CSV table of C-alpha atoms in Angstrom, one decimal:
chain,number,residue,atom,x,y,z
A,7,MET,CA,110.6,107.9,-130.4
A,8,HIS,CA,114.2,107.0,-129.7
A,9,SER,CA,113.1,105.1,-126.6
A,10,PHE,CA,110.6,103.2,-128.7
A,11,LEU,CA,113.3,102.3,-131.2
A,12,ARG,CA,115.6,101.1,-128.5
A,13,VAL,CA,112.8,98.8,-127.1
A,14,VAL,CA,112.2,97.4,-130.6
A,15,ALA,CA,115.9,96.8,-131.2
A,16,ALA,CA,116.3,95.1,-127.8
A,17,GLY,CA,113.3,92.8,-128.6
A,18,ALA,CA,114.8,91.9,-131.9
A,19,LEU,CA,118.1,91.2,-130.4
A,20,LEU,CA,116.5,89.0,-127.7
A,21,THR,CA,114.6,87.0,-130.4
A,22,LEU,CA,117.8,86.4,-132.4
A,23,LEU,CA,119.7,85.3,-129.3
A,24,THR,CA,116.8,82.9,-128.3
A,25,ALA,CA,116.7,81.4,-131.8
A,26,ALA,CA,120.5,80.9,-131.8
A,27,GLY,CA,120.4,79.3,-128.4
A,28,CYS,CA,117.7,76.9,-129.6
A,29,ALA,CA,119.6,76.1,-132.7
A,30,GLU,CA,122.7,75.4,-130.7
A,31,GLY,CA,120.8,73.2,-128.2
A,32,ASP,CA,119.3,71.2,-131.1
A,33,LYS,CA,122.8,70.7,-132.4
A,34,THR,CA,124.1,69.2,-129.1
A,35,GLU,CA,121.2,66.9,-128.8
A,36,ALA,CA,121.4,65.4,-132.3
A,37,ARG,CA,122.0,61.7,-132.5
A,38,PRO,CA,124.1,59.9,-135.1
A,39,THR,CA,122.1,57.9,-137.7
A,40,VAL,CA,122.2,54.2,-136.9
A,41,THR,CA,122.7,52.0,-139.9
A,42,VAL,CA,122.1,48.2,-139.7
A,43,PRO,CA,124.4,46.2,-141.8
A,44,GLU,CA,122.7,44.0,-144.3
A,45,THR,CA,123.3,40.3,-143.7
A,46,SER,CA,123.5,37.9,-146.5
A,47,PRO,CA,121.8,34.5,-146.2
A,48,PRO,CA,124.2,31.6,-145.8
A,49,ALA,CA,125.6,30.4,-149.1
A,50,PRO,CA,124.2,27.0,-150.2
A,51,VAL,CA,126.5,24.1,-149.5
A,52,ALA,CA,126.6,21.3,-152.1
A,53,LEU,CA,125.3,18.0,-150.8
A,54,THR,CA,128.1,15.4,-150.9
A,55,PRO,CA,128.6,12.0,-149.2
A,56,GLN,CA,130.9,13.8,-146.8
A,57,VAL,CA,128.3,16.4,-145.9
A,58,ALA,CA,125.7,13.6,-145.4
A,59,GLY,CA,128.0,11.6,-143.2
A,60,GLN,CA,128.7,14.6,-140.9
A,61,ALA,CA,124.9,15.4,-140.8
A,62,PHE,CA,124.1,11.8,-139.8
A,63,ARG,CA,126.8,11.7,-137.1
A,64,SER,CA,125.6,15.0,-135.7
A,65,TYR,CA,122.0,13.7,-135.6
A,66,VAL,CA,123.1,10.6,-133.7
A,67,THR,CA,124.8,12.7,-131.0
A,68,ASP,CA,122.1,15.3,-130.7
A,69,GLU,CA,119.3,12.7,-130.6
A,70,ASP,CA,121.0,10.8,-127.8
A,71,VAL,CA,121.5,14.0,-125.7
A,72,ALA,CA,117.8,14.7,-126.0
A,73,ARG,CA,116.7,11.2,-125.2
A,74,ALA,CA,119.1,10.8,-122.3
A,75,ALA,CA,117.7,14.0,-120.8
A,76,GLY,CA,114.1,13.0,-121.5
A,77,ASP,CA,113.7,16.4,-123.3
A,78,GLU,CA,110.9,16.0,-125.8
A,79,ARG,CA,111.2,19.6,-127.1
A,80,LEU,CA,114.9,19.2,-127.8
A,81,ALA,CA,114.3,15.9,-129.5
A,82,LEU,CA,111.7,17.5,-131.8
A,83,THR,CA,114.2,20.1,-133.0
A,84,TRP,CA,116.1,17.3,-134.8
A,85,THR,CA,113.0,15.8,-136.5
A,86,SER,CA,110.3,17.0,-138.9
A,87,ASP,CA,107.1,15.9,-140.6
A,88,GLY,CA,105.9,12.3,-139.7
A,89,GLN,CA,109.0,11.6,-137.6
A,90,SER,CA,108.1,14.5,-135.3
A,91,GLN,CA,104.7,13.0,-134.7
A,92,LEU,CA,106.2,9.6,-133.9
A,93,THR,CA,108.8,11.1,-131.6
A,94,ALA,CA,106.2,13.1,-129.7
A,95,ALA,CA,104.0,10.0,-129.3
A,96,GLU,CA,107.0,8.0,-128.1
A,97,PHE,CA,107.9,10.5,-125.4
A,98,ARG,CA,104.3,10.7,-124.2
A,99,LYS,CA,104.0,6.9,-124.1
A,100,ALA,CA,107.2,6.7,-122.0
A,101,ALA,CA,105.8,9.3,-119.6
A,102,TYR,CA,102.5,7.5,-119.4
A,103,ASP,CA,104.2,4.2,-118.6
A,104,GLY,CA,106.7,5.8,-116.3
A,105,ASP,CA,109.6,4.4,-118.4
A,106,PRO,CA,112.7,6.2,-119.8
A,107,VAL,CA,112.6,7.1,-123.4
A,108,ARG,CA,114.5,4.6,-125.6
A,109,ARG,CA,118.1,5.4,-126.6
A,110,PHE,CA,119.7,3.9,-129.6
A,111,VAL,CA,123.0,2.4,-130.7
A,112,TYR,CA,123.9,2.7,-134.4
A,113,GLY,CA,126.2,0.6,-136.5
A,114,THR,CA,128.2,1.6,-139.6
A,115,PRO,CA,125.9,3.5,-141.9
A,116,LYS,CA,125.5,3.2,-145.7
A,117,LEU,CA,124.8,6.6,-147.2
A,118,TYR,CA,122.5,7.0,-150.2
A,119,VAL,CA,123.2,10.5,-151.4
A,120,PRO,CA,121.5,11.7,-154.6
A,121,LYS,CA,123.4,14.0,-156.9
A,122,LEU,CA,121.4,17.3,-156.7
A,123,ARG,CA,122.0,20.7,-158.2
A,124,ASP,CA,124.1,22.8,-155.8
A,125,ALA,CA,121.5,25.5,-155.3
A,126,ALA,CA,118.5,23.1,-155.2
A,127,TYR,CA,116.4,22.8,-152.1
A,128,PRO,CA,115.2,20.8,-150.3
A,129,GLN,CA,118.3,18.6,-150.1
A,130,TRP,CA,117.9,15.0,-148.8
A,131,PHE,CA,119.7,11.7,-148.4
A,132,VAL,CA,118.9,8.2,-147.0
A,133,VAL,CA,120.9,6.2,-144.5
A,134,SER,CA,120.7,2.4,-144.1
A,135,VAL,CA,122.0,1.4,-140.7
A,136,ASP,CA,121.7,-1.2,-138.0
A,137,ARG,CA,120.0,0.2,-134.9
A,138,SER,CA,119.3,-1.3,-131.5
A,139,VAL,CA,118.0,-0.1,-128.2
A,140,VAL,CA,120.8,0.7,-125.6
A,141,GLY,CA,121.4,-2.4,-123.5
A,142,GLN,CA,119.2,-4.6,-125.6
A,143,PRO,CA,121.3,-6.1,-128.4
A,144,LYS,CA,118.6,-8.5,-129.5
A,145,THR,CA,116.5,-5.5,-130.6
A,146,LYS,CA,118.8,-4.8,-133.5
A,147,ARG,CA,117.0,-4.0,-136.7
A,148,ARG,CA,118.0,-2.5,-140.1
A,149,ALA,CA,116.7,1.1,-140.3
A,150,LEU,CA,116.1,3.2,-143.4
A,151,MET,CA,116.3,6.9,-142.3
A,152,SER,CA,115.6,9.8,-144.6
A,153,PHE,CA,117.1,13.2,-143.7
A,154,ILE,CA,116.0,16.6,-145.2
A,155,LEU,CA,117.4,20.1,-145.4
A,156,ARG,CA,114.8,22.6,-146.6
A,157,GLY,CA,117.1,25.7,-147.0
A,158,PRO,CA,120.6,27.0,-146.4
A,159,SER,CA,119.5,28.6,-143.1
A,160,ASP,CA,117.9,25.4,-141.8
A,161,HIS,CA,119.6,22.4,-140.2
A,162,TRP,CA,119.4,18.7,-141.2
A,163,LYS,CA,116.4,16.8,-139.7
A,164,LEU,CA,115.2,13.3,-139.7
A,165,THR,CA,111.9,13.3,-141.6
A,166,LEU,CA,111.2,9.5,-141.8
A,167,ALA,CA,112.6,6.3,-140.3
A,168,THR,CA,111.3,2.8,-141.0
A,169,LEU,CA,112.5,-0.7,-140.2
A,170,LEU,CA,113.3,-3.5,-142.6
A,171,GLN,CA,110.8,-6.4,-142.3
A,172,GLU,CA,112.0,-9.8,-141.1
A,173,LYS,CA,113.2,-11.9,-144.0
A,174,ALA,CA,113.0,-8.9,-146.3
A,175,LYS,CA,116.1,-8.2,-148.4
A,176,GLU,CA,117.2,-4.6,-148.6
A,177,PRO,CA,117.1,-3.5,-152.3
A,178,LYS,CA,120.6,-2.6,-153.6
A,179,VAL,CA,120.7,1.1,-154.3
A,180,ALA,CA,122.9,1.9,-157.4
A,181,ILE,CA,126.0,3.9,-156.4
A,182,ASP,CA,128.2,5.5,-159.1
A,183,ALA,CA,132.0,5.8,-159.0
A,184,ALA,CA,131.9,9.1,-157.2
A,185,GLY,CA,129.7,7.7,-154.4
A,186,TYR,CA,126.4,9.2,-155.5
A,187,ALA,CA,123.0,7.5,-155.8
A,188,THR,CA,120.4,8.5,-158.4
A,189,ALA,CA,117.1,10.2,-157.3
A,190,MET,CA,114.0,9.1,-159.1
A,191,SER,CA,111.3,11.6,-160.2
A,192,ALA,CA,107.8,11.3,-159.0
A,193,GLU,CA,106.6,10.5,-162.5
A,194,ASP,CA,109.4,8.0,-163.4
A,195,ALA,CA,107.8,5.7,-166.0
A,196,SER,CA,110.7,3.2,-166.2
A,197,VAL,CA,109.4,1.3,-163.1
A,198,LEU,CA,106.1,-0.6,-162.6
A,199,ILE,CA,104.5,2.0,-160.4
A,200,ARG,CA,105.3,5.7,-160.6
A,201,PRO,CA,107.0,6.5,-157.3
A,202,ARG,CA,104.3,9.0,-156.3
A,203,ASP,CA,101.6,6.3,-156.7
A,204,VAL,CA,103.2,3.5,-154.6
A,205,GLY,CA,101.5,4.7,-151.4
A,206,GLY,CA,98.2,4.9,-153.1
A,207,ILE,CA,98.5,1.3,-154.4
A,208,GLN,CA,99.3,0.0,-150.9
A,209,ALA,CA,96.3,2.0,-149.4
A,210,THR,CA,94.0,0.6,-152.1
A,211,ILE,CA,94.9,-3.0,-151.3
A,212,ALA,CA,94.6,-2.3,-147.6
A,213,ALA,CA,91.0,-1.1,-148.2
A,214,GLU,CA,89.9,-3.6,-150.9
A,215,GLY,CA,91.9,-6.7,-150.1
A,216,PRO,CA,93.5,-9.4,-152.4
A,217,ARG,CA,90.8,-9.0,-155.0
A,218,SER,CA,91.7,-5.4,-155.6
A,219,VAL,CA,92.9,-4.5,-159.0
A,220,ALA,CA,95.9,-2.9,-157.2
A,221,ALA,CA,96.9,-6.3,-156.0
A,222,LYS,CA,97.9,-7.2,-159.6
A,223,VAL,CA,101.0,-4.9,-159.2
A,224,MET,CA,101.9,-5.3,-155.5
A,225,ARG,CA,102.5,-8.5,-153.6
A,226,SER,CA,100.5,-9.6,-150.6
A,227,ASN,CA,102.2,-8.6,-147.3
A,228,ALA,CA,101.4,-8.0,-143.7
A,229,VAL,CA,101.0,-4.2,-144.5
A,230,THR,CA,98.9,-4.7,-147.7
A,231,THR,CA,96.4,-7.5,-147.6
A,232,GLY,CA,97.4,-8.0,-144.0
A,233,PHE,CA,96.0,-4.5,-143.2
A,234,TYR,CA,92.7,-5.5,-144.9
A,235,GLN,CA,92.4,-8.7,-142.8
A,236,ASP,CA,93.2,-6.8,-139.6
A,237,ALA,CA,90.4,-4.4,-140.3
A,238,LYS,CA,88.0,-7.2,-141.2
A,239,LYS,CA,88.7,-8.8,-137.8
A,240,ALA,CA,88.4,-5.5,-136.0
A,241,ARG,CA,85.0,-4.9,-137.5
A,242,LYS,CA,83.7,-8.3,-136.4
A,243,LYS,CA,84.9,-7.8,-132.9
A,244,ALA,CA,83.4,-4.3,-132.7
A,245,LYS,CA,80.1,-5.5,-134.1
A,246,LYS,CA,79.7,-8.0,-131.2
A,247,LYS,CA,79.6,-4.9,-128.9
A,248,ASP,CA,77.2,-3.0,-131.2
A,249,VAL,CA,80.0,-0.7,-132.3
A,250,THR,CA,81.0,0.2,-135.8
A,251,TYR,CA,84.7,0.1,-136.7
A,252,THR,CA,86.2,1.8,-139.8
A,253,ALA,CA,89.8,2.1,-141.0
A,254,VAL,CA,90.9,4.4,-143.8
A,255,TYR,CA,94.4,4.8,-145.2
A,256,THR,CA,95.2,8.2,-146.7
A,257,ALA,CA,98.2,10.0,-148.2
A,258,THR,CA,100.2,12.5,-146.0
A,259,PRO,CA,101.6,15.9,-146.9
A,260,PHE,CA,105.1,14.6,-146.0
A,261,PRO,CA,107.9,14.2,-148.5
A,262,TYR,CA,108.6,10.8,-150.1
A,263,PHE,CA,111.9,9.6,-151.6
A,264,GLY,CA,112.8,7.5,-154.6
A,265,LEU,CA,116.3,6.0,-155.2
A,266,ARG,CA,117.3,4.0,-158.3
A,267,THR,CA,118.3,0.4,-157.5
A,268,GLU,CA,120.6,-1.8,-159.4
A,269,HIS,CA,119.1,-3.3,-162.6
A,270,GLY,CA,116.7,-0.4,-163.0
A,271,GLY,CA,114.3,-0.8,-160.2
A,272,GLY,CA,113.5,1.7,-157.4
A,273,LEU,CA,113.5,2.0,-153.6
A,274,VAL,CA,110.5,4.2,-152.6
A,275,ILE,CA,110.2,5.5,-149.0
A,276,TYR,CA,107.0,7.2,-147.9
A,277,SER,CA,104.3,7.7,-145.3
A,278,LEU,CA,100.6,7.0,-144.9
A,279,PHE,CA,98.0,7.9,-142.3
A,280,ARG,CA,95.6,5.3,-140.9
A,281,ASN,CA,92.4,6.9,-139.5
A,282,THR,CA,90.2,4.6,-137.4
A,283,SER,CA,86.8,5.2,-135.7
A,284,LEU,CA,84.8,3.2,-133.2
A,285,ILE,CA,81.3,4.5,-133.0
A,286,ALA,CA,78.4,3.3,-130.8
A,287,LYS,CA,75.4,4.5,-132.9
A,288,ASP,CA,72.8,3.2,-130.5
A,289,PRO,CA,72.5,5.5,-127.5
A,290,GLY,CA,71.7,2.4,-125.4
A,291,THR,CA,74.9,0.6,-126.1
A,292,PRO,CA,78.0,1.1,-124.0
A,293,LYS,CA,80.6,3.6,-125.2
A,294,PRO,CA,83.5,2.3,-127.2
A,295,GLU,CA,86.6,1.3,-125.2
A,296,ILE,CA,89.7,3.3,-125.8
A,297,PRO,CA,92.2,1.2,-127.8
A,298,GLN,CA,95.3,0.2,-125.7
A,299,GLU,CA,97.6,1.8,-128.3
A,300,ALA,CA,95.9,5.2,-127.7
A,301,GLU,CA,95.5,5.2,-123.9
A,302,HIS,CA,98.5,7.5,-123.4
A,303,LEU,CA,97.0,10.1,-125.8
A,304,LEU,CA,93.7,10.4,-123.9
A,305,ASP,CA,92.6,11.2,-120.4
A,306,GLY,CA,90.8,7.8,-119.9
A,307,THR,CA,87.2,9.0,-120.6
A,308,VAL,CA,85.0,8.9,-123.7
A,309,GLU,CA,82.9,12.1,-123.8
A,310,GLY,CA,80.6,11.0,-126.6
A,311,ASN,CA,80.0,7.8,-128.4
A,312,GLU,CA,83.0,7.8,-130.6
A,313,VAL,CA,86.8,7.1,-130.4
A,314,ASP,CA,89.0,8.3,-133.3
A,315,THR,CA,92.7,7.6,-133.8
A,316,THR,CA,95.3,8.5,-136.4
A,317,ALA,CA,98.4,6.5,-136.9
A,318,THR,CA,101.5,7.8,-138.7
A,319,LEU,CA,103.0,4.9,-140.7
A,320,HIS,CA,106.3,4.8,-142.5
A,321,PHE,CA,107.1,2.4,-145.3
A,322,ALA,CA,109.7,1.4,-147.9
A,323,ALA,CA,108.8,-0.6,-151.0
A,324,PHE,CA,110.8,-2.1,-153.9
A,325,ASP,CA,109.4,-0.9,-157.3
A,326,PRO,CA,110.6,-3.3,-160.1
A,327,PRO,CA,111.5,-2.1,-163.5
A,328,LYS,CA,108.9,-2.5,-166.3
A,329,ALA,CA,109.4,-5.9,-167.9
A,330,LYS,CA,110.2,-6.0,-171.6
A,331,LYS,CA,107.4,-7.0,-173.9
A,332,GLY,CA,106.7,-10.7,-173.6
A,333,ALA,CA,108.6,-11.1,-170.3
A,334,THR,CA,107.0,-11.9,-167.0
A,335,GLN,CA,106.4,-8.7,-164.9
A,336,PRO,CA,107.5,-9.0,-161.2
A,337,LYS,CA,105.3,-7.2,-158.7
A,338,ALA,CA,106.3,-4.4,-156.4
A,339,HIS,CA,106.7,-5.5,-152.8
A,340,MET,CA,107.0,-4.0,-149.3
A,341,VAL,CA,110.4,-4.2,-147.5
A,342,ALA,CA,110.1,-2.0,-144.4
A,343,ASP,CA,107.5,-0.5,-142.1
A,344,ASP,CA,107.1,1.3,-138.8
A,345,GLY,CA,104.7,3.6,-137.0
A,346,THR,CA,102.1,3.9,-134.3
A,347,VAL,CA,99.1,5.9,-133.2
A,348,THR,CA,100.0,9.6,-132.9
A,349,LYS,CA,96.6,11.2,-132.4
A,350,ALA,CA,93.4,10.3,-130.6
A,351,GLY,CA,90.2,12.0,-129.8
A,352,THR,CA,86.8,11.3,-128.2
A,353,PRO,CA,84.5,14.0,-129.7
A,354,PRO,CA,81.2,14.9,-128.1
A,355,VAL,CA,77.9,13.6,-129.6
A,356,LYS,CA,77.0,15.7,-132.6
A,357,LYS,CA,73.8,17.7,-132.2
A,358,PRO,CA,71.1,17.0,-134.8
C-alpha cells in the first residue's frame, strides 16, 4: 500500500513539474503585441493663387522630364481624364512615326483661381499661357489649361488643355482684389446658355448644321457648322466607294469648368467625343480604308467591314450674359479647340 502511494505521489509530482515547464516555456516564447499607429489623412490645403502657381510650375517641370525621356507612363501620372487620352495618343503617334515626343516652352502664365471652400474637393484652376514646341518658336499658341486636385492625398493633374483659335480674342476673366476668379455653377441662369449645356449646343449644331435651332444661340464656327460641313463632305466621299460614313458628337464623363468674365459673361471649358464609323455594308465592296489620323492606333488591317474611331476634343467657349429686355442678344461663340483621334477599332463582321 505504501509503495502504491509512493508511485501515485511520484506521478502527481511529475505531472506538476511538466505543467510548470510547459507554462514557463510558453512564457519565454510569448511575443509582444504589435500595434500599428493610426495615420491621419493629409489636412486639406486651401487653394490660393500661390498654391496654383506652384502647382503649375511643378507640372511644367515634371511634364518636360517625362517627354524628354520618352516615358509615356510617367507623363500619364501628371494628367487625367481627356488629357490622359490625348497624351497617350501623342506618345503612340510619335513612336509610330519614329519621332521624339514634343516638348514645350511656356511663357508667363495668367492664373484663374476660383475662391472655393477650404475643405471642398475637387479643387481646380485654369491657366492661360503662351506655349510653343521646343526649337519651333513659330508654333507659339495661347493655351488654356485646366488643372484638378480630387483630394488631399492626390496631386495636381492636367485634365484639359485647348488652344485659342486664330483671330479669337481670349475672354477677360474677372479677377477680384485678392486675385481670385469666380466659378460659375452648372445651372447659372445669368448667361445665355447654362454652362452644363454649352457642349450639347455645339454638338447639336455639328449634327444638324446652320438650320438647327441651336444655331440661334451659338455663332457659326469651324467647330460648329464647320463640323457639320466636314461630315457632309466625308459622307459624299465615302458613298463613292460604297461605304457609309457617320459622325456623332457626344458628351464625356470628364469635368468642365466655368469662370465668370468681365461684364457678366462666362468662359466655359469642356470636352466632347466624336465617334465616327466607316461601314461597307455590301460584302462585295472593298473594305474601308483606315483613316490616316488613326493609323498609329491600328495594326494596318481591317478584320471586318467597319472602321470605328473616337476623337477626344477639348473646347472653350464664351457664353454671353442674358441681354436685358428689348436689347439685342449676342450669341455664344467658340474661342479655343484642340484634340485628335484617341481610339480606333476594326470589329469583325457581326453574325446574324
